[in-house]
Each structure stands twice: as structure tokens, then as C-alpha cells.
Coordinates of C-alpha atoms in Angstrom, one line a residue:
Chain A
M1 CA 0.0 0.0 0.0
D2 CA 1.2 3.5 -0.7
P3 CA 1.4 6.0 2.1
L4 CA -0.9 8.2 0.0
E5 CA -3.6 5.6 0.1
V6 CA -3.3 5.5 3.9
E7 CA -3.6 9.2 4.0
F8 CA -6.7 9.0 1.8
L9 CA -8.3 6.6 4.3
A10 CA -7.4 9.0 7.1
E11 CA -9.3 11.8 5.5
K12 CA -12.5 10.1 6.4
E13 CA -12.0 10.8 10.1
T14 CA -14.2 13.6 11.4
V15 CA -12.9 16.8 12.8
K16 CA -14.8 19.8 14.3
I17 CA -14.9 23.0 12.4
I18 CA -16.4 26.4 13.0
P19 CA -17.7 27.7 9.7
N20 CA -18.1 31.4 8.9
F21 CA -20.9 30.9 6.3
S22 CA -24.3 29.4 6.4
L23 CA -25.5 26.5 4.3
D24 CA -28.3 24.0 4.6
K25 CA -27.7 20.3 5.3
I26 CA -25.9 18.6 2.4
Y27 CA -26.7 15.1 1.5
L28 CA -23.7 12.9 0.4
I29 CA -23.4 9.1 -0.1
G30 CA -21.1 8.9 3.0
G31 CA -23.7 10.7 5.2
D32 CA -25.3 14.0 5.7
L33 CA -23.2 17.0 6.7
G34 CA -24.3 20.2 8.3
P35 CA -26.3 22.4 8.5
F36 CA -23.6 25.0 8.6
N37 CA -24.1 28.2 10.6
P38 CA -21.6 30.9 11.3
G39 CA -20.0 30.4 14.7
L40 CA -21.6 27.0 15.4
P41 CA -19.2 24.0 15.6
V42 CA -20.0 21.1 13.3
D43 CA -18.4 17.7 12.6
V44 CA -17.1 17.1 9.1
P45 CA -14.7 14.7 7.4
V46 CA -11.1 15.9 7.2
W47 CA -11.1 16.3 3.4
L48 CA -14.0 18.7 3.6
A49 CA -12.5 20.6 6.5
L50 CA -9.2 21.1 4.6
N51 CA -11.0 22.2 1.5
L52 CA -13.1 24.8 3.4
K53 CA -10.0 25.9 5.3
Q54 CA -8.1 26.5 2.1
R55 CA -10.9 28.7 0.9
Q56 CA -10.9 30.4 4.3
K57 CA -14.5 29.5 5.0
C58 CA -13.9 27.9 8.4
R59 CA -11.7 27.5 11.4
I60 CA -10.6 24.0 12.4
V61 CA -10.9 22.9 16.0
P62 CA -7.9 20.6 16.7
P63 CA -9.0 17.1 17.8
E64 CA -8.9 16.4 21.6
W65 CA -5.7 14.4 21.5
M66 CA -3.8 17.0 19.6
D67 CA -2.8 18.8 22.7
V68 CA 0.7 19.2 24.1
D69 CA 0.0 17.9 27.6
K70 CA -1.9 14.8 26.4
L71 CA 0.7 14.0 23.8
E72 CA 3.5 14.4 26.4
E73 CA 1.7 11.9 28.6
T74 CA 1.3 9.5 25.7
R75 CA 4.9 9.8 24.8
D76 CA 6.1 9.1 28.3
L77 CA 3.8 6.1 28.6
E78 CA 4.9 4.8 25.2
R79 CA 8.6 5.0 26.4
K80 CA 7.8 3.3 29.7
E81 CA 5.8 0.4 28.4
D82 CA 7.3 -2.5 26.5
T83 CA 4.1 -3.2 24.6
F84 CA 2.3 -0.8 22.3
T85 CA 0.0 1.6 24.1
P86 CA -3.2 2.7 22.4
A87 CA -2.3 5.4 19.8
P88 CA -3.8 8.8 20.3
S89 CA -5.9 8.2 17.2
P90 CA -5.8 5.4 14.6
Y91 CA -4.6 8.0 12.1
Y92 CA -2.5 10.2 14.4
M93 CA 0.4 10.5 12.0
E94 CA -1.6 11.3 9.0
L95 CA -4.0 13.7 10.7
T96 CA -1.1 15.5 12.3
K97 CA 0.6 16.0 9.0
L98 CA -2.6 17.1 7.2
L99 CA -3.8 19.4 9.9
L100 CA -0.5 21.0 10.7
N101 CA 0.4 21.5 7.0
H102 CA -2.9 23.1 6.1
A103 CA -4.3 24.7 9.3
S104 CA -1.3 25.3 11.6
D105 CA -2.7 28.8 12.4
N106 CA -5.7 27.1 14.1
I107 CA -3.6 24.8 16.3
P108 CA -1.9 26.1 19.3
K109 CA 1.8 25.2 19.7
A110 CA 1.9 23.5 16.3
D111 CA 5.7 23.0 16.3
E112 CA 5.7 21.3 19.7
I113 CA 2.9 18.9 18.6
R114 CA 4.9 18.1 15.5
T115 CA 7.9 17.2 17.5
L116 CA 5.9 15.2 20.0
V117 CA 4.1 13.2 17.4
K118 CA 7.4 12.4 15.7
D119 CA 8.8 11.3 19.0
I120 CA 5.9 8.9 19.6
W121 CA 6.2 7.6 16.0
D122 CA 10.0 6.9 16.5
T123 CA 9.4 5.1 19.8
R124 CA 6.7 3.0 18.3
I125 CA 8.7 2.1 15.2
A126 CA 11.7 1.1 17.3
K127 CA 9.4 -1.1 19.3
L128 CA 7.9 -2.6 16.1
R129 CA 11.4 -3.5 14.9
L130 CA 12.3 -5.0 18.2
S131 CA 9.2 -7.2 18.2
A132 CA 9.7 -8.1 14.6
D133 CA 13.2 -9.3 15.4
S134 CA 12.1 -11.4 18.4
F135 CA 9.2 -12.7 16.2
I136 CA 11.8 -14.0 13.7
S137 CA 14.4 -15.2 16.1
Q138 CA 11.9 -17.3 18.1
Q139 CA 10.4 -18.6 14.9
E140 CA 6.9 -17.9 16.0
A141 CA 4.1 -18.7 13.7
H142 CA 1.7 -15.9 14.6
A143 CA 1.8 -12.6 16.4
Q144 CA -0.7 -10.3 17.8
L145 CA -0.2 -6.6 16.9
D146 CA -2.6 -4.7 19.1
N147 CA -2.8 -0.9 18.9
L148 CA -0.7 -0.6 15.8
T149 CA -1.9 1.9 13.3
L150 CA -2.2 1.3 9.6
M151 CA 0.7 3.7 8.7
E152 CA 3.0 1.9 11.1
I153 CA 2.1 -1.5 9.7
N154 CA 2.5 -0.2 6.2
T155 CA 6.1 0.9 6.5
I156 CA 7.3 -2.6 7.5
R157 CA 4.8 -4.7 5.6
T158 CA 6.7 -5.6 2.4
F159 CA 9.9 -6.3 4.3
L160 CA 8.4 -8.4 7.0
L161 CA 6.2 -10.4 4.6
D162 CA 9.2 -11.1 2.3
S163 CA 11.4 -12.2 5.2
L164 CA 8.7 -14.4 6.6
N165 CA 8.4 -16.0 3.1
C166 CA 12.1 -16.7 3.0
M167 CA 12.1 -18.1 6.5
Y168 CA 9.1 -20.3 5.7
K169 CA 11.0 -21.8 2.7
L170 CA 14.2 -22.3 4.6
R171 CA 12.2 -24.0 7.3
S172 CA 10.4 -26.3 4.9
N173 CA 13.9 -27.5 3.9
L174 CA 14.2 -29.1 7.4
Q175 CA 11.5 -31.6 6.5
P176 CA 12.8 -34.1 3.9
A177 CA 10.6 -33.9 0.9
S178 CA 8.5 -37.0 0.3
S179 CA 9.1 -37.1 -3.5
K180 CA 12.8 -36.9 -3.5
G181 CA 14.6 -38.4 -6.5
Q182 CA 11.8 -37.4 -8.8
Y183 CA 12.5 -34.0 -10.2
A184 CA 9.4 -32.5 -11.6
D185 CA 11.3 -29.7 -13.2
F186 CA 13.0 -31.8 -15.8
Chain B
M1 CA 1.6 4.4 -7.4
E2 CA 4.3 2.0 -8.7
T3 CA 6.6 3.6 -11.2
Q4 CA 8.6 0.5 -12.0
S5 CA 7.9 -1.0 -15.4
Y6 CA 9.7 -4.3 -14.6
F7 CA 9.0 -6.6 -11.7
P8 CA 11.8 -9.1 -11.1
V9 CA 10.7 -12.6 -10.4
P10 CA 11.8 -13.6 -6.9
P11 CA 14.1 -16.5 -6.4
G12 CA 12.5 -19.8 -5.4
V13 CA 14.9 -20.3 -2.4
A14 CA 13.5 -23.7 -1.4
V15 CA 14.3 -27.1 -2.9
E16 CA 12.3 -26.2 -6.0
E17 CA 13.8 -23.3 -8.0
N18 CA 11.8 -20.7 -9.7
F19 CA 12.0 -21.2 -13.5
L20 CA 11.6 -17.6 -14.4
S21 CA 13.8 -16.1 -11.8
L22 CA 17.1 -14.5 -13.1
D23 CA 18.7 -15.2 -9.7
D24 CA 17.9 -18.8 -9.9
I25 CA 19.2 -19.1 -13.5
L26 CA 22.5 -17.6 -12.4
L27 CA 22.4 -19.9 -9.4
T28 CA 22.4 -23.0 -11.6
H29 CA 25.8 -22.0 -12.9
E30 CA 27.4 -22.3 -9.5
R31 CA 30.0 -25.0 -9.6
L32 CA 29.9 -28.0 -7.3
P33 CA 32.8 -30.4 -6.6
V34 CA 31.8 -33.9 -7.8
R35 CA 33.3 -37.3 -8.1
T36 CA 32.4 -39.5 -11.0
E37 CA 31.2 -43.0 -10.1
C38 CA 31.4 -44.4 -13.6
A39 CA 33.4 -43.7 -16.7
F40 CA 32.2 -41.0 -19.2
P41 CA 33.5 -42.1 -22.6
R42 CA 34.7 -39.3 -24.9
L43 CA 33.8 -36.5 -22.5
G44 CA 37.4 -35.8 -21.7
F45 CA 37.1 -32.2 -23.1
L46 CA 34.9 -31.4 -20.1
D47 CA 37.8 -31.8 -17.7
K48 CA 40.5 -29.3 -18.8
S49 CA 43.1 -30.8 -16.5
T50 CA 43.7 -33.9 -18.5
D51 CA 44.2 -34.6 -22.2
T52 CA 42.6 -38.1 -22.1
Q53 CA 39.6 -38.8 -24.3
D54 CA 37.5 -40.3 -21.6
I55 CA 36.7 -39.3 -18.0
S56 CA 37.6 -42.3 -16.0
E57 CA 35.7 -43.5 -12.9
G58 CA 36.6 -41.7 -9.7
T59 CA 37.7 -38.5 -11.3
K60 CA 37.3 -35.4 -9.1
M61 CA 36.1 -32.4 -11.1
E62 CA 33.7 -29.4 -10.8
L63 CA 30.4 -29.4 -12.6
P64 CA 27.7 -26.7 -12.7
L65 CA 24.7 -27.2 -10.5
W66 CA 22.3 -27.8 -13.4
L67 CA 24.5 -30.6 -14.8
S68 CA 25.1 -32.3 -11.6
K69 CA 21.4 -32.2 -10.7
A70 CA 20.5 -33.8 -14.1
L71 CA 23.1 -36.5 -13.8
Y72 CA 22.6 -37.3 -10.2
E73 CA 20.4 -40.3 -9.5
R74 CA 20.1 -42.3 -6.3
K75 CA 19.6 -45.7 -7.9
R76 CA 22.2 -45.6 -10.7
R77 CA 25.2 -43.9 -9.2
V78 CA 26.6 -41.7 -12.0
L79 CA 28.3 -39.2 -9.8
S80 CA 28.5 -38.3 -6.2
V81 CA 28.4 -34.6 -5.1
E82 CA 30.6 -33.3 -2.4
L83 CA 29.7 -30.4 -0.3
P84 CA 31.3 -27.0 -1.2
K85 CA 33.6 -25.7 1.6
V86 CA 31.1 -23.2 2.9
Y87 CA 28.6 -25.9 3.8
R88 CA 31.0 -28.3 5.5
E89 CA 31.3 -28.9 9.2
G90 CA 34.1 -26.4 9.7
W91 CA 32.2 -23.4 8.2
R92 CA 29.0 -24.5 9.8
T93 CA 30.5 -24.0 13.2
V94 CA 31.5 -20.5 12.2
F95 CA 28.0 -19.8 11.0
N96 CA 26.5 -21.1 14.2
A97 CA 28.9 -19.1 16.3
D98 CA 28.1 -15.7 14.8
P99 CA 26.5 -15.4 11.4
N100 CA 26.9 -11.6 11.4
V101 CA 30.7 -11.6 10.8
V102 CA 30.6 -13.7 7.7
D103 CA 30.8 -12.0 4.3
L104 CA 28.0 -14.0 2.6
H105 CA 28.5 -12.2 -0.7
K106 CA 32.0 -13.5 -1.0
M107 CA 30.9 -17.0 0.2
G108 CA 27.9 -17.1 -2.1
P109 CA 26.5 -14.9 -3.3
Y110 CA 23.7 -17.5 -3.4
Y111 CA 24.4 -19.0 0.0
Y112 CA 20.8 -19.8 1.0
S113 CA 19.6 -20.9 -2.5
L114 CA 22.6 -23.1 -3.2
G115 CA 22.4 -24.6 0.3
S116 CA 18.7 -25.5 -0.3
Q117 CA 19.6 -27.0 -3.7
L118 CA 22.3 -29.1 -2.1
L119 CA 19.5 -30.9 -0.3
H120 CA 18.8 -32.7 -3.6
F121 CA 21.9 -34.7 -3.2
D122 CA 21.3 -37.1 -0.4
S123 CA 24.2 -36.4 1.9
P124 CA 24.1 -37.5 5.5
E125 CA 24.7 -33.9 6.6
N126 CA 21.5 -32.6 5.0
P127 CA 19.6 -31.9 8.2
D128 CA 22.5 -30.0 9.6
I129 CA 22.9 -27.9 6.5
A130 CA 19.2 -27.0 6.5
Q131 CA 19.4 -26.1 10.2
T132 CA 22.4 -23.9 9.7
L133 CA 20.8 -22.1 6.8
L134 CA 17.8 -21.3 8.9
Q135 CA 19.8 -20.2 11.9
T136 CA 22.1 -18.1 9.7
F137 CA 19.1 -16.3 8.2
I138 CA 17.6 -15.7 11.6
G139 CA 20.9 -14.5 13.1
R140 CA 21.4 -12.0 10.3
F141 CA 17.8 -10.8 10.1
R142 CA 18.2 -8.0 12.7
R143 CA 21.1 -6.4 10.9
T144 CA 19.4 -6.6 7.5
M145 CA 16.2 -5.1 8.9
D146 CA 17.9 -2.2 10.8
S147 CA 20.2 -1.2 8.0
S148 CA 17.4 -1.3 5.4
Q149 CA 15.0 0.7 7.6
N150 CA 17.4 3.3 8.8
A151 CA 19.6 4.2 5.8
Y152 CA 17.7 7.0 4.2
N153 CA 19.2 9.0 1.4
E154 CA 22.7 7.7 1.8
D155 CA 25.1 5.4 0.0
T156 CA 24.0 1.8 0.8
S157 CA 26.7 0.0 -1.1
A158 CA 28.7 -0.5 2.1
L159 CA 25.6 -2.0 3.8
V160 CA 24.7 -4.4 1.1
Q161 CA 28.2 -5.6 0.1
R162 CA 28.3 -8.4 2.7
L163 CA 24.7 -9.5 2.0
D164 CA 23.6 -12.7 0.2
S165 CA 21.6 -12.1 -2.9
L166 CA 18.4 -13.2 -1.0
E167 CA 19.1 -10.7 1.7
K168 CA 19.7 -8.0 -0.9
V169 CA 16.1 -8.5 -2.2
L170 CA 14.9 -8.1 1.4
F171 CA 17.0 -5.0 1.8
R172 CA 15.5 -3.4 -1.2
S173 CA 12.0 -4.1 -0.1
G174 CA 12.8 -2.6 3.3
Q175 CA 14.2 0.4 1.6
S176 CA 11.2 0.9 -0.6
G177 CA 9.0 1.0 2.5
L178 CA 11.2 3.6 4.1
N179 CA 11.5 5.7 1.0
D180 CA 7.8 5.7 0.3
F181 CA 7.1 6.8 3.9
Q182 CA 9.8 9.5 3.9
S183 CA 8.6 11.0 0.6
W184 CA 5.1 11.0 1.9
E185 CA 6.2 12.8 5.0
K186 CA 8.0 15.4 3.0
G187 CA 5.0 15.9 0.8
R188 CA 6.8 14.7 -2.2
A189 CA 4.5 11.8 -2.8
A190 CA 1.6 14.0 -3.7
Q191 CA 3.3 15.3 -6.8
L192 CA 2.3 13.6 -9.9
T193 CA 5.0 12.3 -12.1
A194 CA 4.8 10.7 -15.5
S195 CA 5.2 6.9 -15.6
T196 CA 8.6 5.7 -16.8
L197 CA 6.7 3.7 -19.4
V198 CA 5.3 6.8 -20.9
L199 CA 8.6 8.6 -20.9
N200 CA 10.3 5.6 -22.6
Y201 CA 7.5 5.4 -25.1
R202 CA 8.0 9.1 -26.1
K203 CA 11.7 8.6 -26.5
R204 CA 11.3 5.6 -28.7
K205 CA 8.8 7.5 -30.9
L206 CA 11.3 10.4 -31.4
A207 CA 14.1 8.0 -32.4
E208 CA 11.8 6.4 -35.0
V209 CA 10.8 9.7 -36.5
Q210 CA 14.4 10.9 -37.1
P211 CA 15.8 9.6 -40.3

């Protein structure tokens, strides 16, 4: 999967905006949005929020977890625990990038948030690598990856799948083939 | 958004080789030390070390993997295949001690694939070879993973030069995951680029037009 596709999926998450225009309810396949009234907060998908923001028709209210204190707490917990802690949002990386790039004026302490999210990401990726290594070295057959986000899985997917494939084949060498002496490829 | 126009066929690795894989085709040219168990009349030209017309029984020579595999039969003993040095007891102890210090590119470069192919020839050491192959892979996994996931935008030739061809394929897939993510994070992924196929197509058209 391409990171862009993951980002596309993340754009379906809802975010609160405060519009400065008025519009009736709009009916879309994915659900009804609105009605929009100036000054009244309303939940919309991220893609619409960014579009309205770029046309300067709204102000984005940052999601609850996008807060310096909360992220610091998550970061410290993530560093302390050996297992993965629940991510602030299933799309925290993508949302941080989208919102901070397009609406950094609506988010207080944007730079600090960017650093914190990057810290959390790095800690989690290091943990992911560590667990992948122990997964391989103990020759486990299955693993449970709770609390991992799609973007995190996506960065390691091809590599991990390819190596598991190789390991499976090398392991199947251990069992002597039943049809030895008959080479089908000749 | 894949821009590659050519997808290499992965090597088969296990006992069965992959017919269409370039790596496996190159692998079949690896030479194995063999000992003939019967005389090969008029095939003396194969063995450059002697001038005789025939290859007599008990001659030690090197044959490529594809030929030894075709000639080898369990019932009618035509030739017996000896293990290459890297797969023998002595080297196996080295691999078991610390697989990370070994330069598999120099040893192989098809260490895993050739080792798996050797299992065709019934040697009493087969289980040990298979076990060593697996343990070597597992022992080297962490290094391959870390170097492929951390080397961004730098010269990787020093990192890959000691890797087996199989590990190189893994290294590349790890790199592609890292590069995709980094280019997304920098906002470079959103830029549209022409597919290499289209670019090549245009080039070819121009060359044809010119007299």
C-alpha cells in the first residue's frame, strides 16, 4: 500500500470546524453534513475541513488528543511500556501531517505537537522493529499486533512479509521432501 | 503508485527453484565439486586438467549445478556430489557461532539458495545444513532489517556488500517501504510524475521519426 492511500483513508476521520458561512444540510453518499451556521461548531470529514479551510471558510478545532499535555503523557507512557500503548488516534500520524500543514494557524503550539508526534512515532517504530526481530528469532508462527496503526504496519509490511516468506521456505527445507529423487522440473 | 515498469521474479529459495527467476538461473551456474562414479566415454574435453579422451571412474572435477542435478540419481550412481567448503562442518561451526561476521556475498552470493539446492543430493549432513541455513538467516535478520529501515538518502553499497543475494532482495523491499514513507512525510508523494513507461515510449517515438 502506498502511504498516499493510507492518507486517503485517514481523510474520512471527522474533525470539528467552526464555519463562517451558512449552508443547509448537504446530503452525500457517505452521510449528511451540516447544517452550517456561522460560529456553530459542526463535525465534518477531514477532506472537507481542509477544503473549506483552504478557501478560508472555516476555522478547524484541533482534535482532543492533539494537545501538548496529552501527547507528552502518551509519549512518556509509550517510552515506559514494553508493549504498544493505544495510539492517540488510529490515524495520528496522517492527521497531524494534514492538519499541521494546512491549518497550523488554528492549532496552538503546532511545532511542539509536530515534535511530540514524531517522538511517539519513532518510539513505536523502534518497538515494532524489536518485536519483529524477536518474532523472527523465536520462529513464531503468529503474532498479535494490538494498537498498531495502519501507517506503522504499512512501513514494515513488504519487508516483513518477504522475510517471513524466506524463513518459511528455509524452514520447509528441514522436512525431507517425500518425493525426493523425482524432479518435476526436468 | 508504482513507477517500476519491470517486476523481477523472486528466487525460489527452497528445494524447488523458480524457473523464471534470473537469480535462480544464475544460481544453476554455481560449480559443485563432484566425483564420477562411472566412466564417461569421450567426454574428456569437459575436464580441462587432463588430455585423455574419456573421463575415468573416480575423477574429481567441478560441474555446474544444473548438470550435476541432471546427472545425479540415487539408484544408478553416476556421480557423487561433495559439499562445497562453505557448507561443510568447519564453516557450519563459524555460521553457528556468529552469522553476522561472515561475508555472505563472497561466500555465495547464493548461499541460501545453493544450500537449499544441495539438499537434492542425499548427503548424511543434509539436516545439519538445513538447520544452519535457517539459523544463519535468523541471526542476520536484525542487521538486514535495521540497516534497510534506517539508511535513508545515503550510500547503501557498504551496507549491502556483505549480504547474500536473497538478503539484498529483502534489503531493497525494506528500503522501498522507508523511502515511500519519507517521501510522503516530506509531501513529495503527492506530486504527480509521468510513468517511466510513458517517458520511454515518447523517447522511442522520437528516435523512430528521425531519419
